[in-house]
Short mmCIF file of C-alpha atoms and ligand atoms in Angstrom, two decimals:
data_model
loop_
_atom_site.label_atom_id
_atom_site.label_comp_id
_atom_site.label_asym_id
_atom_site.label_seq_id
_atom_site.Cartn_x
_atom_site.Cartn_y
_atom_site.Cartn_z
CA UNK A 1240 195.03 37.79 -5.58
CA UNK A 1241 195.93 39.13 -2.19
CA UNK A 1242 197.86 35.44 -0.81
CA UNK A 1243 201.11 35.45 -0.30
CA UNK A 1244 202.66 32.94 -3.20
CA UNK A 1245 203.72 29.42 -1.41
CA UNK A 1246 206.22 29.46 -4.50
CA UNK A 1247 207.87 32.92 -5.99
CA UNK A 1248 207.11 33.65 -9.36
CA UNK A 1249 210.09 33.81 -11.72
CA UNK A 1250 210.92 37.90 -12.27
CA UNK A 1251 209.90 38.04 -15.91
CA UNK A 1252 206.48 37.09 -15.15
CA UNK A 1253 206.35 39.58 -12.46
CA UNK A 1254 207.59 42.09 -15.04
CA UNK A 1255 204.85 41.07 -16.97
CA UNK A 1256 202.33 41.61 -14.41
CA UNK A 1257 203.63 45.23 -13.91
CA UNK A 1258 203.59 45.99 -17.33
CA UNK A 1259 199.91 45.19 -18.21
CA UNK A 1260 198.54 46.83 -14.14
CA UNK A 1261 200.98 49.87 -14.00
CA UNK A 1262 199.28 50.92 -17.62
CA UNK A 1263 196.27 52.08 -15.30
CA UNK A 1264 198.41 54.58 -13.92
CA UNK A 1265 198.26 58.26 -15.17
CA UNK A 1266 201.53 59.52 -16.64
CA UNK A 1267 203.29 63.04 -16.31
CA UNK A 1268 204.40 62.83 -19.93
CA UNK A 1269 201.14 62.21 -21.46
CA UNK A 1270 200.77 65.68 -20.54
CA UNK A 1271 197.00 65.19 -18.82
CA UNK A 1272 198.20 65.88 -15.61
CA UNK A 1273 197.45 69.38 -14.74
CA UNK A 1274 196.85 69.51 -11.05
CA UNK A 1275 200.16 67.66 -9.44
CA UNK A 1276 202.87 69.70 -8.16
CA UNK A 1277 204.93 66.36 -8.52
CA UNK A 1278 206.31 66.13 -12.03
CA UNK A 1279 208.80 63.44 -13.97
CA UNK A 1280 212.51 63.33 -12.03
CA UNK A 1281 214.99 64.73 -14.06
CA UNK A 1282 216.31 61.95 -16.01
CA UNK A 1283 220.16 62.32 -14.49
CA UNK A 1284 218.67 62.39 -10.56
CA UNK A 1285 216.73 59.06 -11.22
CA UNK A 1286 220.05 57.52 -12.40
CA UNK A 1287 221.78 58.96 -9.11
CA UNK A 1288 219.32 57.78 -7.24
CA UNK A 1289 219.36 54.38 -8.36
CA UNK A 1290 222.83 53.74 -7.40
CA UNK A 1291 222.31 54.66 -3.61
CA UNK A 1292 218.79 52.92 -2.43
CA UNK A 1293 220.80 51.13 0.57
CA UNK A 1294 221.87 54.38 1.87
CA UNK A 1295 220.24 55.38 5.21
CA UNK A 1296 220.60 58.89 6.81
CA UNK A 1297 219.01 57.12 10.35
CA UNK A 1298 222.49 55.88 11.26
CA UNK A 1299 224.88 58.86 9.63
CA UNK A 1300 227.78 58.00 11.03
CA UNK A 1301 227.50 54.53 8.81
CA UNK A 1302 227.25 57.01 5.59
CA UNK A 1303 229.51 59.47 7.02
CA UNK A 1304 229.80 60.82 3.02
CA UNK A 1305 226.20 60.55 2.28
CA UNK A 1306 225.74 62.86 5.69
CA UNK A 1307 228.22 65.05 3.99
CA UNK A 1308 226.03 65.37 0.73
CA UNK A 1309 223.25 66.22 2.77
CA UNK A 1310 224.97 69.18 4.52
CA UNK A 1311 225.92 70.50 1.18
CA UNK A 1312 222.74 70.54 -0.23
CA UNK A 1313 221.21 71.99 2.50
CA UNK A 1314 224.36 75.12 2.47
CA UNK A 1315 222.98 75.39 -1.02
CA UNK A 1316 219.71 75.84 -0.30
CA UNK A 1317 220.60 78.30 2.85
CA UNK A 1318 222.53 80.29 -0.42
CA UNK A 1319 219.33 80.29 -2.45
CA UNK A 1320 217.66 81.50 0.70
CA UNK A 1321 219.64 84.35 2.33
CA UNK A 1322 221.37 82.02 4.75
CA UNK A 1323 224.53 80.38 4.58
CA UNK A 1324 224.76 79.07 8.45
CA UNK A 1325 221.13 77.23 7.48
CA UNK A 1326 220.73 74.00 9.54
CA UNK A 1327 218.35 70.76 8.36
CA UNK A 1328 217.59 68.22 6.52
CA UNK A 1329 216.31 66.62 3.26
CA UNK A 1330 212.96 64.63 4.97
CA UNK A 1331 209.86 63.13 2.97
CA UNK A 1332 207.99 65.80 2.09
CA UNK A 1333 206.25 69.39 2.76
CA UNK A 1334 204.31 67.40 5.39
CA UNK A 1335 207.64 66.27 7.70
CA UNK A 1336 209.16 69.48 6.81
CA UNK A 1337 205.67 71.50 8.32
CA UNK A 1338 205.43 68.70 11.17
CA UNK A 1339 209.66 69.53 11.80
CA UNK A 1340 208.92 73.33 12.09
CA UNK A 1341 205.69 73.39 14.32
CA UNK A 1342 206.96 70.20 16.40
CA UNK A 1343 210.55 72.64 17.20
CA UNK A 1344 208.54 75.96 17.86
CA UNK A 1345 206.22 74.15 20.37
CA UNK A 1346 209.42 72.50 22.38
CA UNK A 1347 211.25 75.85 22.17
CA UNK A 1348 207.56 77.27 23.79
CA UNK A 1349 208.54 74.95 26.67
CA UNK A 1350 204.67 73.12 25.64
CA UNK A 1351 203.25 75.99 27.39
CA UNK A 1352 201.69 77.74 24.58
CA UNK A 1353 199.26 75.94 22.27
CA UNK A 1354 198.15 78.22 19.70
CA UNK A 1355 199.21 78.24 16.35
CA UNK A 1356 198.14 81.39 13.79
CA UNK A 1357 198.03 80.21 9.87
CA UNK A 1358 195.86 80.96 7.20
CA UNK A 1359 192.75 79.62 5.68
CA UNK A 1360 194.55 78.88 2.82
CA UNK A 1361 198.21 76.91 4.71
CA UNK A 1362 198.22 73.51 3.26
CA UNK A 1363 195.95 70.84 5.47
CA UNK A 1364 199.49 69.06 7.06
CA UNK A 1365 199.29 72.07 9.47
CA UNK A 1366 195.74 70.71 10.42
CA UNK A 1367 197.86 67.19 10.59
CA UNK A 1368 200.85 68.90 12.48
CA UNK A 1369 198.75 70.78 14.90
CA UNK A 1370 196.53 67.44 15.79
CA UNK A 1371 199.65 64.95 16.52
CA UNK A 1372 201.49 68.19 18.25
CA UNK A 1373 198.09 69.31 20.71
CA UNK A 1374 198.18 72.32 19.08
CA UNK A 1375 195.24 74.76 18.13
CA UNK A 1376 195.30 75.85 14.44
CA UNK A 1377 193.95 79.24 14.00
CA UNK A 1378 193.13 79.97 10.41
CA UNK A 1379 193.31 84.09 9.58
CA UNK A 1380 191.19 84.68 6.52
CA UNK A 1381 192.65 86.85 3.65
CA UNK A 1382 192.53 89.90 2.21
CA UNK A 1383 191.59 90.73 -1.50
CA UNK A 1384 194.94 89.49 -3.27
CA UNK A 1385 194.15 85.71 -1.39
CA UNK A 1386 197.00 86.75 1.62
CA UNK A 1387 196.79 86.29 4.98
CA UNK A 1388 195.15 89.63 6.56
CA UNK A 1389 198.07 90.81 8.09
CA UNK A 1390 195.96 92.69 10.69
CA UNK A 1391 194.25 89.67 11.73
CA UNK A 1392 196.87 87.99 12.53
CA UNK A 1393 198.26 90.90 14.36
CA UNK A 1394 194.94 91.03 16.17
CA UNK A 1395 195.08 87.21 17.41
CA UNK A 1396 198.40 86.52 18.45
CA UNK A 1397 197.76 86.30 22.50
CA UNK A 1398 200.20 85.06 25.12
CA UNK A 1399 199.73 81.01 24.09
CA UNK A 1400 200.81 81.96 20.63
CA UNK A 1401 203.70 79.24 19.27
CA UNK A 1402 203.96 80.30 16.10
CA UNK A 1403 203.00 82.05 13.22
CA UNK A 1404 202.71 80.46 9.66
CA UNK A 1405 203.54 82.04 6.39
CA UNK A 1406 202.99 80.72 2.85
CA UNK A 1407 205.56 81.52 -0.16
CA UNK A 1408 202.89 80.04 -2.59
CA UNK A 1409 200.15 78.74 -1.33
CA UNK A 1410 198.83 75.09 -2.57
CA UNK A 1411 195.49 76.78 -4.11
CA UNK A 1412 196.65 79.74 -5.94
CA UNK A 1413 200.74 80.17 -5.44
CA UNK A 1414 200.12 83.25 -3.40
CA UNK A 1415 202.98 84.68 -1.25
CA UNK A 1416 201.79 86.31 1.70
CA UNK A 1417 203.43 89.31 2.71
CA UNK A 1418 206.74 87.65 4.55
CA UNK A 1419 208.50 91.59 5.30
CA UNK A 1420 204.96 91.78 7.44
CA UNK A 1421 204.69 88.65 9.25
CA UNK A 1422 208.37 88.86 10.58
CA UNK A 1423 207.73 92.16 11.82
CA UNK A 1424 204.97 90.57 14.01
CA UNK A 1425 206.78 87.69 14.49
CA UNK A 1426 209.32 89.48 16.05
CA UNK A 1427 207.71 92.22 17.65
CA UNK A 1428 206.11 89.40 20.27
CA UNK A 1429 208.57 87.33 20.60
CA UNK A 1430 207.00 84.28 18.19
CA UNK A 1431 208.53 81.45 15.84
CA UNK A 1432 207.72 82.00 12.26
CA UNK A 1433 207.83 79.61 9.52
CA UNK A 1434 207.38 80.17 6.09
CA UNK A 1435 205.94 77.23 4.14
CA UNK A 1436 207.76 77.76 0.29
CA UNK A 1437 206.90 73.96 0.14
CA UNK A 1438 206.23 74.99 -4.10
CA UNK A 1439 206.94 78.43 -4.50
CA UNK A 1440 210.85 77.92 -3.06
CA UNK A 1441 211.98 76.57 -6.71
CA UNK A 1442 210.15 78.97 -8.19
CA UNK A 1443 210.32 82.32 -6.67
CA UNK A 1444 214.27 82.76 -6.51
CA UNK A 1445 214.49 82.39 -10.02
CA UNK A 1446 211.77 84.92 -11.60
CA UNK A 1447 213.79 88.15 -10.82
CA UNK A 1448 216.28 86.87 -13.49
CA UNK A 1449 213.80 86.85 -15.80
CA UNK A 1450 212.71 90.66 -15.39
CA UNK A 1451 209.26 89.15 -13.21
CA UNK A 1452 208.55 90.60 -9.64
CA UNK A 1453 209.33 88.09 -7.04
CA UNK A 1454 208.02 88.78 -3.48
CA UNK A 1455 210.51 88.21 -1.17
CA UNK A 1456 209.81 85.78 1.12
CA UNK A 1457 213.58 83.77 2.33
CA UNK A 1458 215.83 84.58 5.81
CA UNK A 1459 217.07 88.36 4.78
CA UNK A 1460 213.63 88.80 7.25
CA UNK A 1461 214.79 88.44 10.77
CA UNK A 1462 212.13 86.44 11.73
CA UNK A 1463 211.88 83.87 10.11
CA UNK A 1464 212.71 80.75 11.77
CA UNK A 1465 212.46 77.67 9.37
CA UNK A 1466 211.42 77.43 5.76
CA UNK A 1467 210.18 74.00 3.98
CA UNK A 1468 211.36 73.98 0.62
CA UNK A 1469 211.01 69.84 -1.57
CA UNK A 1470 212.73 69.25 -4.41
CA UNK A 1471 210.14 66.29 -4.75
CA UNK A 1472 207.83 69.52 -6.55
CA UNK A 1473 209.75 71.83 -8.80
CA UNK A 1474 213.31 71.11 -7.58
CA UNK A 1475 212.38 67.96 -10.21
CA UNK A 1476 213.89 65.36 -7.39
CA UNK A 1477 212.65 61.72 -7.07
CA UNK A 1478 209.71 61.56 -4.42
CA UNK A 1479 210.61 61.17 -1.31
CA UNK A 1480 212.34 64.30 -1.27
CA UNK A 1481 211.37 67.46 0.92
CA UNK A 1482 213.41 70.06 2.90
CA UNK A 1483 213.41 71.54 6.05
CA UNK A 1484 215.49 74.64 6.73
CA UNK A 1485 216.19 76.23 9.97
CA UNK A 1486 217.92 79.27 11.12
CA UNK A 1487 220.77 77.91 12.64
CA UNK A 1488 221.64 74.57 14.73
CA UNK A 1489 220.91 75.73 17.75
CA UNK A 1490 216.97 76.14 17.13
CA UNK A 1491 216.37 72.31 16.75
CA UNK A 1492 217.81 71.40 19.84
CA UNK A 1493 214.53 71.22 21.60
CA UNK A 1494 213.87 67.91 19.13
CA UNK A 1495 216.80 66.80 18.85
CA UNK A 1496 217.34 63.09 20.43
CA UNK A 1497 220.81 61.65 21.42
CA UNK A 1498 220.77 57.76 19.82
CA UNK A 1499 224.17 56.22 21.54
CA UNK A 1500 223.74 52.68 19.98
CA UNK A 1501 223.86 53.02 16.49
CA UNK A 1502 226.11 50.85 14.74
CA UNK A 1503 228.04 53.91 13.40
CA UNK A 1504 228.24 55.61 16.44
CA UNK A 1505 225.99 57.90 18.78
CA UNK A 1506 223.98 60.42 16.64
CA UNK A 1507 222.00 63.69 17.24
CA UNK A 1508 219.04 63.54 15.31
CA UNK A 1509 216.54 65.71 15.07
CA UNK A 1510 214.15 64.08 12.14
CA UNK A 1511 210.74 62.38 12.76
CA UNK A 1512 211.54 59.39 10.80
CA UNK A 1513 214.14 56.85 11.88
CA UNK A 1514 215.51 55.10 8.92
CA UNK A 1515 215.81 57.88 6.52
CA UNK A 1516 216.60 57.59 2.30
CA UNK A 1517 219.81 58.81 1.51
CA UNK A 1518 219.67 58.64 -1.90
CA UNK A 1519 217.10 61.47 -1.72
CA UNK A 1520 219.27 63.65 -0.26
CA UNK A 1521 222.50 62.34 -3.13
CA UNK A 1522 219.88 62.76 -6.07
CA UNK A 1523 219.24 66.13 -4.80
CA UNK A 1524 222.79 67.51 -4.55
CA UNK A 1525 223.65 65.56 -8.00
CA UNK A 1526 220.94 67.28 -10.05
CA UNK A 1527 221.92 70.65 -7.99
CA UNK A 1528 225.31 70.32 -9.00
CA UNK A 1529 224.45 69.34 -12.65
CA UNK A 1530 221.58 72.26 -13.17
CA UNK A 1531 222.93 75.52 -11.31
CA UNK A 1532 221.03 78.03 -10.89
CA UNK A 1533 221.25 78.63 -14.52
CA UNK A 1534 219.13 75.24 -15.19
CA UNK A 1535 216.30 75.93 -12.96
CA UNK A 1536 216.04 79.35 -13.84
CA UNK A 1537 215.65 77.97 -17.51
CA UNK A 1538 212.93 75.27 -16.18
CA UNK A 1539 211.15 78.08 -14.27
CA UNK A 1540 211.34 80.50 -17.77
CA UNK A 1541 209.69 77.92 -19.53
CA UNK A 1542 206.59 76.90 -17.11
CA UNK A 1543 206.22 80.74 -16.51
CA UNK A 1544 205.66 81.66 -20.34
CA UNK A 1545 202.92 78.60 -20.36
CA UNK A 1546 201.69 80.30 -17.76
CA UNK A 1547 201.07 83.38 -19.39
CA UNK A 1548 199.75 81.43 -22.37
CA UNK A 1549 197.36 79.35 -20.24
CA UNK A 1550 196.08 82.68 -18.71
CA UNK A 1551 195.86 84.89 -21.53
CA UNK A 1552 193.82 81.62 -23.17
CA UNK A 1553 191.32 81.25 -20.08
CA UNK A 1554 191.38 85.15 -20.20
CA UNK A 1555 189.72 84.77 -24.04
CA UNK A 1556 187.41 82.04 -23.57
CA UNK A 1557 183.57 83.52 -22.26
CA UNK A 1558 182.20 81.95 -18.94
CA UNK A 1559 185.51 81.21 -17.42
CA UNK A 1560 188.23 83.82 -16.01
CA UNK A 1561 191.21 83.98 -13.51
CA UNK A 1562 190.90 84.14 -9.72
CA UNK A 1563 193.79 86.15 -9.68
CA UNK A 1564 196.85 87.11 -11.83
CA UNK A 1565 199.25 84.49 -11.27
CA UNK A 1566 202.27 84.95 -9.08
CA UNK A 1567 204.00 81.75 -9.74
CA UNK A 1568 202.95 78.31 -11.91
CA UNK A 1569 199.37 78.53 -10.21
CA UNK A 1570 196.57 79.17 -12.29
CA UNK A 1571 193.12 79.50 -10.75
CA UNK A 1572 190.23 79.02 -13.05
CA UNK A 1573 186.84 80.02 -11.74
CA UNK A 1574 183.31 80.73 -13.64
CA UNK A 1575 180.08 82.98 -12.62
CA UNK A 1576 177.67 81.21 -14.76
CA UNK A 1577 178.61 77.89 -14.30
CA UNK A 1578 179.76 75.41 -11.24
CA UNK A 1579 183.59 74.83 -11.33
CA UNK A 1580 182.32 70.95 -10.27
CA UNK A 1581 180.37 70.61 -13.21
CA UNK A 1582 183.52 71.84 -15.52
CA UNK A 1583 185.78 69.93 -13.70
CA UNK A 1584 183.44 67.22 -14.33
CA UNK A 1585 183.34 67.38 -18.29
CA UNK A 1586 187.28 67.98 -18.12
CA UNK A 1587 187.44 64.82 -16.10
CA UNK A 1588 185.46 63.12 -18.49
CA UNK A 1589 187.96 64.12 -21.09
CA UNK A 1590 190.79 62.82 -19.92
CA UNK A 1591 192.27 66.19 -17.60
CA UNK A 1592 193.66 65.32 -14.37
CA UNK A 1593 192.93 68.80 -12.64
CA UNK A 1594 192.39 69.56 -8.98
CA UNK A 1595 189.27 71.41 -7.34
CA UNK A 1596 188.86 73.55 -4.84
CA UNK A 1597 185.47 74.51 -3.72
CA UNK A 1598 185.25 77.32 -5.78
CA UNK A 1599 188.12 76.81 -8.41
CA UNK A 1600 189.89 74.84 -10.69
CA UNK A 1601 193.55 74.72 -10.03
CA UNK A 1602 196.26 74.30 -13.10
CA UNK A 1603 199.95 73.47 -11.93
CA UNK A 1604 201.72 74.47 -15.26
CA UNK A 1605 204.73 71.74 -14.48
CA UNK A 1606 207.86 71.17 -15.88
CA UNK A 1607 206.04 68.20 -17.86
CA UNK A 1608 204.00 70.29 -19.53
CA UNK A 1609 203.92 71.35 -23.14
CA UNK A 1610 202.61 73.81 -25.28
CA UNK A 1611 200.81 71.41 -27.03
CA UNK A 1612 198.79 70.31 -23.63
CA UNK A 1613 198.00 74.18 -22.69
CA UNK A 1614 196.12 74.71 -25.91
CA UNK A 1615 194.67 70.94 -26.23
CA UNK A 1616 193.12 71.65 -23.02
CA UNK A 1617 191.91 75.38 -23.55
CA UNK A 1618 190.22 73.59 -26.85
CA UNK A 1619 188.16 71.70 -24.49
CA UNK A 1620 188.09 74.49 -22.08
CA UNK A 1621 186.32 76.53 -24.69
CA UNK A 1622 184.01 73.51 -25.78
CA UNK A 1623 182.63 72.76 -22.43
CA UNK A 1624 181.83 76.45 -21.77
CA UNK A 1625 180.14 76.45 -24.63
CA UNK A 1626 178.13 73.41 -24.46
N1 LIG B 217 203.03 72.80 1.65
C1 LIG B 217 202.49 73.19 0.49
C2 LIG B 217 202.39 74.64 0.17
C3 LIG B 217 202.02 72.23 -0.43
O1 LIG B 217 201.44 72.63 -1.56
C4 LIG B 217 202.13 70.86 -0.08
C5 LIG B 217 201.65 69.78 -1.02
C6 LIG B 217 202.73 70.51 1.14
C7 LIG B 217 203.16 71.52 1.98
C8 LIG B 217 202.89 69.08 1.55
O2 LIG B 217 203.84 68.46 0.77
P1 LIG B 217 203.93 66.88 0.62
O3 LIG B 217 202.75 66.44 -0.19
O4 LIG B 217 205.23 66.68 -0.04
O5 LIG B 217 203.89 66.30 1.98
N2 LIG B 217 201.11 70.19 -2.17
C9 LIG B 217 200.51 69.35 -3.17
C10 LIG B 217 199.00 69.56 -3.14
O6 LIG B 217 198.38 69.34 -2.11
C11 LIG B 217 200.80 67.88 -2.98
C12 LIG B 217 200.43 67.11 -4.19
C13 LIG B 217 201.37 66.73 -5.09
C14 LIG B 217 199.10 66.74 -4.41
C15 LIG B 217 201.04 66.02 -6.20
C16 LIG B 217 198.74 66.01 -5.55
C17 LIG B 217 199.72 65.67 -6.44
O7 LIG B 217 199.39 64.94 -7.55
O8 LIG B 217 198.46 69.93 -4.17
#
């Protein structure tokens, strides 16, 4: 079925086709998907986003306007972030976003440092950023509340250090690492620190309103450098949709590439990717502009109290228990008695699209999920203990 056609088919067949195959595919709103940080697009973004598909942010000065949207949402993330005079862009993801950040701190080295300092737990597009940028990933092991030892990394920054690497919930467990620390280091030698709030950055600014403690993890620390932060994972954007945030302009400068024949006009870019969706970056700033910080703090309220309810429930079933008390919309499920592959397994087997890690189960209570899942799949939490 692989040919090419000779002859098209007419479009309702097609349709047809897509229908019947794309059933195979798990969906968000059946509410069995319990490991994806991706969730369903709000509704009103997917419309937006719809209308602008020829838009390309690879030749701005064509979309002068769509350019203009981008800036905007980016000054409104800088806002959520401490940071006004923010500089970046809306790219494809936490990976481009990490690759943007570690690919600016090596050129601002000068290439003549090759060491970069994460930790065990950074998300594995460091290991891809480090291998494409010649880079040596050095992964810090953590302390008891699963953040980066903070003397450890003290201990191994040497003279080839590019940069240090901070998470602001990690992919595993939605752990913040102590930021305050790290920039202190950071800046105390002299080295480029980026904070990788890939998840937690839709999350974390909007759990003080709500009377919960929210490490601190944005640009009130001095030095911090860049910060990824999609709205492809709770910002509830269409995929492709990440975000790269710098300091200021002037720090990108060492990536930045001067195209003069573009058919609107020469442009500065400093992206990895040439041709570049623009409707990712208008479907952002739409569902911004139609959510406030009101809406997401109301879409963060409500996965936080499933949360609770998913942790108190694993807290009451025998056999299972938490890693760790949850900081964000991470739960971490581990056992004593019996292998987390095995439960996994039988959880599988039922239907529950959950990830593992080698020794835990990880819950991602999304926007898409109900109160209905939570306790459907503690009821088969329970049985499988059991059993
Ligand atoms: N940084 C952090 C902290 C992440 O958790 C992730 C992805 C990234 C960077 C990379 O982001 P992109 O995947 O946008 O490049 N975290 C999710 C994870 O690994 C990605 C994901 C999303 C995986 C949905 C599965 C899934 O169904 O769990």
């Amino acid at each position: 079925m692989s040919d090419l056609h000779e002859k098209g088919l007419p479009k309702n067949v097609i349709f047809q086709k897509l229908k019947t195959r794309l059933q195979q595919d798990l969906t968000y709103m059946s509410g069995r998907i319990l490991g994806s940080m991706c969730t369903e697009p709000h509704s009103f973004a997917k419309r937006v986003y719809m209308q602008c598909l020829e838009k390309n942010l690879g030749d701005p000065h064509l979309f002068p306007a769509t350019a203009e949207l981008e800036r905007e949402v980016i000054r409104m993330f800088g806002s959520l972030l401490s940071n006004p005079n923010a500089y970046g862009y809306i790219v494809s993801g936490g990976t481009e976003a990490n690759i943007l950040a570690l690919w600016t701190a090596r050129n601002l080295a000068k290439r003549k440092k090759h060491e970069v300092i994460a930790s065990a737990s950074s998300h594995f597009s460091f290991d891809k950023a480090a291998d494409l940028l010649g880079l040596k990933l050095i992964k810090i092991g953590l302390n008891s509340r699963f953040q980066v030892d903070i003397k450890a990394v003290e201990e191994s920054i040497t003279p080839n250090t590019v940069a240090i690497v901070g998470n602001a919930g990690t992919t595993d467990l939605g752990v913040v690492d102590s930021i305050p620390e790290l920039s202190e280091i950071a800046l105390a030698n002299d080295v480029y620190f980026h904070v990788d709030a890939a998840f937690g950055g839709f999350v974390l600014p909007f759990l003080k309103s709500q009377g919960l403690q929210a490490p601190a993890f944005d640009f009130r620390f001095p030095g911090v450098h860049s910060i990824t932060i999609d709205p492809h994972k709770m910002g509830l954007a269409p995929i492709p949709a990440g975000g790269i945030l710098f300091k200021d302009a002037s720090i990108v400068e060492p990536i930045g590439m001067k195209v003069s024949y573009l058919a609107g006009g020469e442009a500065n870019l400093a992206t990895l990717v040439g041709t570049r969706s623009g409707a990712s970056s208008i479907a952002a700033w739409a569902l911004l502009m139609h959510l406030g910080r009101a809406g997401y703090e109301a879409v963060v309220k409500r996965c936080m109290k499933l949360t609770w309810m998913l942790a108190e429930g694993v807290r009451q079933i025998d056999g299972v228990s938490l890693v760790t008390q949850p900081t964000i919309n991470v739960v971490g499920i581990k056992s004593d008695i019996i292998a987390v592959q095995l439960i996994t397994k039988e959880l599988r087997k039922k239907g529950w699209a959950i990830s593992l890690f080698p020794h835990h189960i990880r819950i991602v209570v999304m926007p898409h999920t109900e109160l209905s899942h939570v306790k459907a799949f503690l009821n088969d939490l329970r049985k499988i203990t059991k059993e």
